[in-house]
Tab-separated table of C-alpha atoms in Angstrom:
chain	number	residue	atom	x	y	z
A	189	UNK	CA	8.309	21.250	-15.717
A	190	UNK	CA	9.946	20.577	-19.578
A	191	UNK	CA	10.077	18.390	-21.472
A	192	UNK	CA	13.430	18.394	-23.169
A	193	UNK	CA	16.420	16.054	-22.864
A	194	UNK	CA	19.395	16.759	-20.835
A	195	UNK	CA	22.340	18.955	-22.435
A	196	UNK	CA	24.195	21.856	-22.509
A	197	UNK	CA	21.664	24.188	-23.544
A	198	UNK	CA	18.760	22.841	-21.769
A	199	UNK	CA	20.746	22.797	-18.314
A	200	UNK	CA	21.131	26.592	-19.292
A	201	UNK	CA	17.224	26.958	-19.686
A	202	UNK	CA	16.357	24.970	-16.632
A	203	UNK	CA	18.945	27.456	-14.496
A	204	UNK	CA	17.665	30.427	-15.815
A	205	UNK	CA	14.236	29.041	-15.522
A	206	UNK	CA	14.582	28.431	-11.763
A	207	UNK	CA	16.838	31.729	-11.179
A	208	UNK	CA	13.084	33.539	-12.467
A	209	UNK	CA	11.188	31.626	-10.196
A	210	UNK	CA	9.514	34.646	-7.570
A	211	UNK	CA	8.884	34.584	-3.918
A	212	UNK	CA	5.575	33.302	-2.437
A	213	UNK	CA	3.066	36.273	-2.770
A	214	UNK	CA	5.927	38.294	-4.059
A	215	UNK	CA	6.367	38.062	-7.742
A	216	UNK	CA	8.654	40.952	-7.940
A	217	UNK	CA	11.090	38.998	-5.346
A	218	UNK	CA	12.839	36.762	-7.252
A	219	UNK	CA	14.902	33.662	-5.748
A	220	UNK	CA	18.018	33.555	-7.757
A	221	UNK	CA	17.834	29.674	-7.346
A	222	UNK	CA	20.844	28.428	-9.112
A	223	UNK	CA	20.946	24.277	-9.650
A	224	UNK	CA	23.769	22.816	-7.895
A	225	UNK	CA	22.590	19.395	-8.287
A	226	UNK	CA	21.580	17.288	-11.465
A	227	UNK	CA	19.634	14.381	-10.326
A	228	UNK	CA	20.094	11.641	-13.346
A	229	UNK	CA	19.489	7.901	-13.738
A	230	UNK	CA	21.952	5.699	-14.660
A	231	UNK	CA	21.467	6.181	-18.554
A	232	UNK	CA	22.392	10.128	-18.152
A	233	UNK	CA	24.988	9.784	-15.508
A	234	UNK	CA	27.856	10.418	-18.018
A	235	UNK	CA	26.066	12.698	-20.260
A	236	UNK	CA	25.991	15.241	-16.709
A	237	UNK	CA	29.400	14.699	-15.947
A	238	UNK	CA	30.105	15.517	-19.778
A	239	UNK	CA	28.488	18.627	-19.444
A	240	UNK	CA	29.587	19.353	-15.849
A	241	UNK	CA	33.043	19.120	-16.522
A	242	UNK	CA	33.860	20.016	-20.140
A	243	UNK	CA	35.303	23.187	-20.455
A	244	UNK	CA	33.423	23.761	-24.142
A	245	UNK	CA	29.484	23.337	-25.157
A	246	UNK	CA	29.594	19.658	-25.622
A	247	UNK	CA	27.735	18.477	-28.696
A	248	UNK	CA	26.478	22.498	-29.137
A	249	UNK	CA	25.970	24.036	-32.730
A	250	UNK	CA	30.266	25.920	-32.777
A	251	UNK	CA	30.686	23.487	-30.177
A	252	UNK	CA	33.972	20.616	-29.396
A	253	UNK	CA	31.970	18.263	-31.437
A	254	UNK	CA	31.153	20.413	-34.607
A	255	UNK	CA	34.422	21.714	-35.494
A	256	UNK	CA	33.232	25.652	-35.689
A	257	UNK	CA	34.056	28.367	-33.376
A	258	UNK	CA	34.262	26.551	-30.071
A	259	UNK	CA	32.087	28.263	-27.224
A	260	UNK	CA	32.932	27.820	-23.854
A	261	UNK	CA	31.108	26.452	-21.214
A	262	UNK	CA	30.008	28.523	-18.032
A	263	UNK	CA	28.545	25.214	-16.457
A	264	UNK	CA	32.076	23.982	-16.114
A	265	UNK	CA	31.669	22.626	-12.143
A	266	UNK	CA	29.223	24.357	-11.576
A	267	UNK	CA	27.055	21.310	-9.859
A	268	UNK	CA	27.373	17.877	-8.664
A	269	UNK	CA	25.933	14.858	-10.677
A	270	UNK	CA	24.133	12.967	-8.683
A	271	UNK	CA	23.085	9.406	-9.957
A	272	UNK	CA	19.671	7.519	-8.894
A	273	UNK	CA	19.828	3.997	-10.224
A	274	UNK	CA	16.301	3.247	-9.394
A	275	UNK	CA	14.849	5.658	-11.698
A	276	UNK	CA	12.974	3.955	-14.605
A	277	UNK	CA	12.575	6.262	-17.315
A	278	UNK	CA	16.160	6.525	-18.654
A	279	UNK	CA	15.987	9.928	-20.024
A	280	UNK	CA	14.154	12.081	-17.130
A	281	UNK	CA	16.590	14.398	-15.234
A	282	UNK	CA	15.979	17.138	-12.393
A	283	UNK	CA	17.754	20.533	-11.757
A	284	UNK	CA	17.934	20.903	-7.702
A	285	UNK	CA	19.750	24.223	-5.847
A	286	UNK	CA	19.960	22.827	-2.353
A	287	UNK	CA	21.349	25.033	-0.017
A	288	UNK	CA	22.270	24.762	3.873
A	289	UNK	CA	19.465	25.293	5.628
A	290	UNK	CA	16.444	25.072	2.527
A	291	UNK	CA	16.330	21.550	2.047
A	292	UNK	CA	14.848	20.704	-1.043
A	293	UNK	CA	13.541	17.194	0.311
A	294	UNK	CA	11.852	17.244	3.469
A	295	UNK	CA	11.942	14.017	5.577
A	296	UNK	CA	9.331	13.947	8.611
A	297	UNK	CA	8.773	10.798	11.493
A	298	UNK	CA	5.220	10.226	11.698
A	299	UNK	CA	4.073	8.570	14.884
A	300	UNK	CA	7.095	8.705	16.768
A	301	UNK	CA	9.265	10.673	18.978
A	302	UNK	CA	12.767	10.128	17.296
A	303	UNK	CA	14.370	8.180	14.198
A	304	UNK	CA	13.787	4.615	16.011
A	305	UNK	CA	12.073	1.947	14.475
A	306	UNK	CA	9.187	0.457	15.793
A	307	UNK	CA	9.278	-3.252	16.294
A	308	UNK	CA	6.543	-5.081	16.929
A	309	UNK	CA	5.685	-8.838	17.912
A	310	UNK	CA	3.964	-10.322	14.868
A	311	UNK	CA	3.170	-13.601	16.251
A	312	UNK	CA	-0.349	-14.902	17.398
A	313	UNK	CA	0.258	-16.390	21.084
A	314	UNK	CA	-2.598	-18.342	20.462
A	315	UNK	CA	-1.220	-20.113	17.430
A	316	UNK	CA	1.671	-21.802	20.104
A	317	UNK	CA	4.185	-21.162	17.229
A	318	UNK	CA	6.416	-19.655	20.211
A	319	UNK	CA	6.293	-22.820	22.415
A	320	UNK	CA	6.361	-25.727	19.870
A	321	UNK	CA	8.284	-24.047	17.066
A	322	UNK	CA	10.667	-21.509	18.821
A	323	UNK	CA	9.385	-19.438	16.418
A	324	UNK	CA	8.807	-15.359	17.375
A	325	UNK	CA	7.289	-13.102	14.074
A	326	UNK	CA	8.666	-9.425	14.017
A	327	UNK	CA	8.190	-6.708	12.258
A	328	UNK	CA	10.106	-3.643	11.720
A	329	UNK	CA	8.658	-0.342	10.877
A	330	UNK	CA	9.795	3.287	10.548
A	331	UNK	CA	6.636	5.434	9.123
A	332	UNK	CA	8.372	8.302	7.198
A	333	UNK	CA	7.481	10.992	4.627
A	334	UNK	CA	9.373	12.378	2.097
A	335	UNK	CA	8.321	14.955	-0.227
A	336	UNK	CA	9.933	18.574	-1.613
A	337	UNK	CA	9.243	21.152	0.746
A	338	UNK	CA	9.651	24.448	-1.677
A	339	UNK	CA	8.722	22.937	-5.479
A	340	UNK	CA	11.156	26.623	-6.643
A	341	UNK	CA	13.941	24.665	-5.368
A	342	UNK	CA	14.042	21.879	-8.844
A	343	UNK	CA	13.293	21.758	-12.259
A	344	UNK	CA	12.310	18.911	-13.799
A	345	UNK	CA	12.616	17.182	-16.976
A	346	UNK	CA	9.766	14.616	-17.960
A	347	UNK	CA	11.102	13.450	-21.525
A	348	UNK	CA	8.902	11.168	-23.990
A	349	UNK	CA	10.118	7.924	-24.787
A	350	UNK	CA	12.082	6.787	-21.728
């Protein structure tokens, strides 16, 4: 977990951070997680794609912006931006290597046998709604869970002020 805002450099810390990350009861195992997503809300969305697809350090010290020795960029599509507009801190970002196979976000169906909602009659027969009214109450549920199932799989960035 950091605390830094997204660029350049810090994507380069939060790979290299995850790459180190060791095996479960193996610390001499390491993963070699590399990030090949960058989970943003909408604030950061072109700030990624700045640094995913320039082919220079954007906004780096010798950097495109500074007007020194320009250093190129290794990130250069290296990962996909993707964009969560229902984040509400506009300045958090994640780092998340999801591969085929190791999902990094695990989706289980509690109390049920498949992916099918459960619909149930809300009404109170007793009430006569249904006779006089016409009037049937339903409710739709599907009782889910979603949560990371292997925390070495992201990186993320909790940054003050957003």
């Amino acid at each position: 977990l950091g605390t830094t805002a997204l660029s350049w450099a810090e994507w380069q810390v939060a790979a290299n951070a995850m790459a180190a990350f060791t095996a479960a009861g193996d610390t001499a195992y390491r993963l070699m997680n590399r990030p090949n997503r960058c989970v943003v809300p909408t604030n950061l969305y072109y700030t990624a794609e700045e640094i995913r697809t320039s082919l220079l350090a954007p906004g780096e010290s010798g950097g495109a912006t500074s007007g020194g020795n320009m250093q190129t960029a290794n990130t250069a599509r290296d990962f996909q931006t993707v964009e969560v507009p229902h984040w509400t801190d506009s300045n958090n970002w994640c780092a998340v290597a999801h591969y085929p196979g190791r999902p990094f976000v695990m989706i289980a169906y509690l109390r049920s046998f498949g992916k099918e909602p459960r619909v149930e009659i809300q009404s109170d027969p007793r009430s006569g709604q249904v006779f006089t009214n016409g009037v049937i109450t339903l409710t739709s549920t599907l009782p889910v869970a979603v949560g990371p199932t292997d925390w070495r799989q992201g990186y993320k960035e909790n940054v003050s002020g957003g």
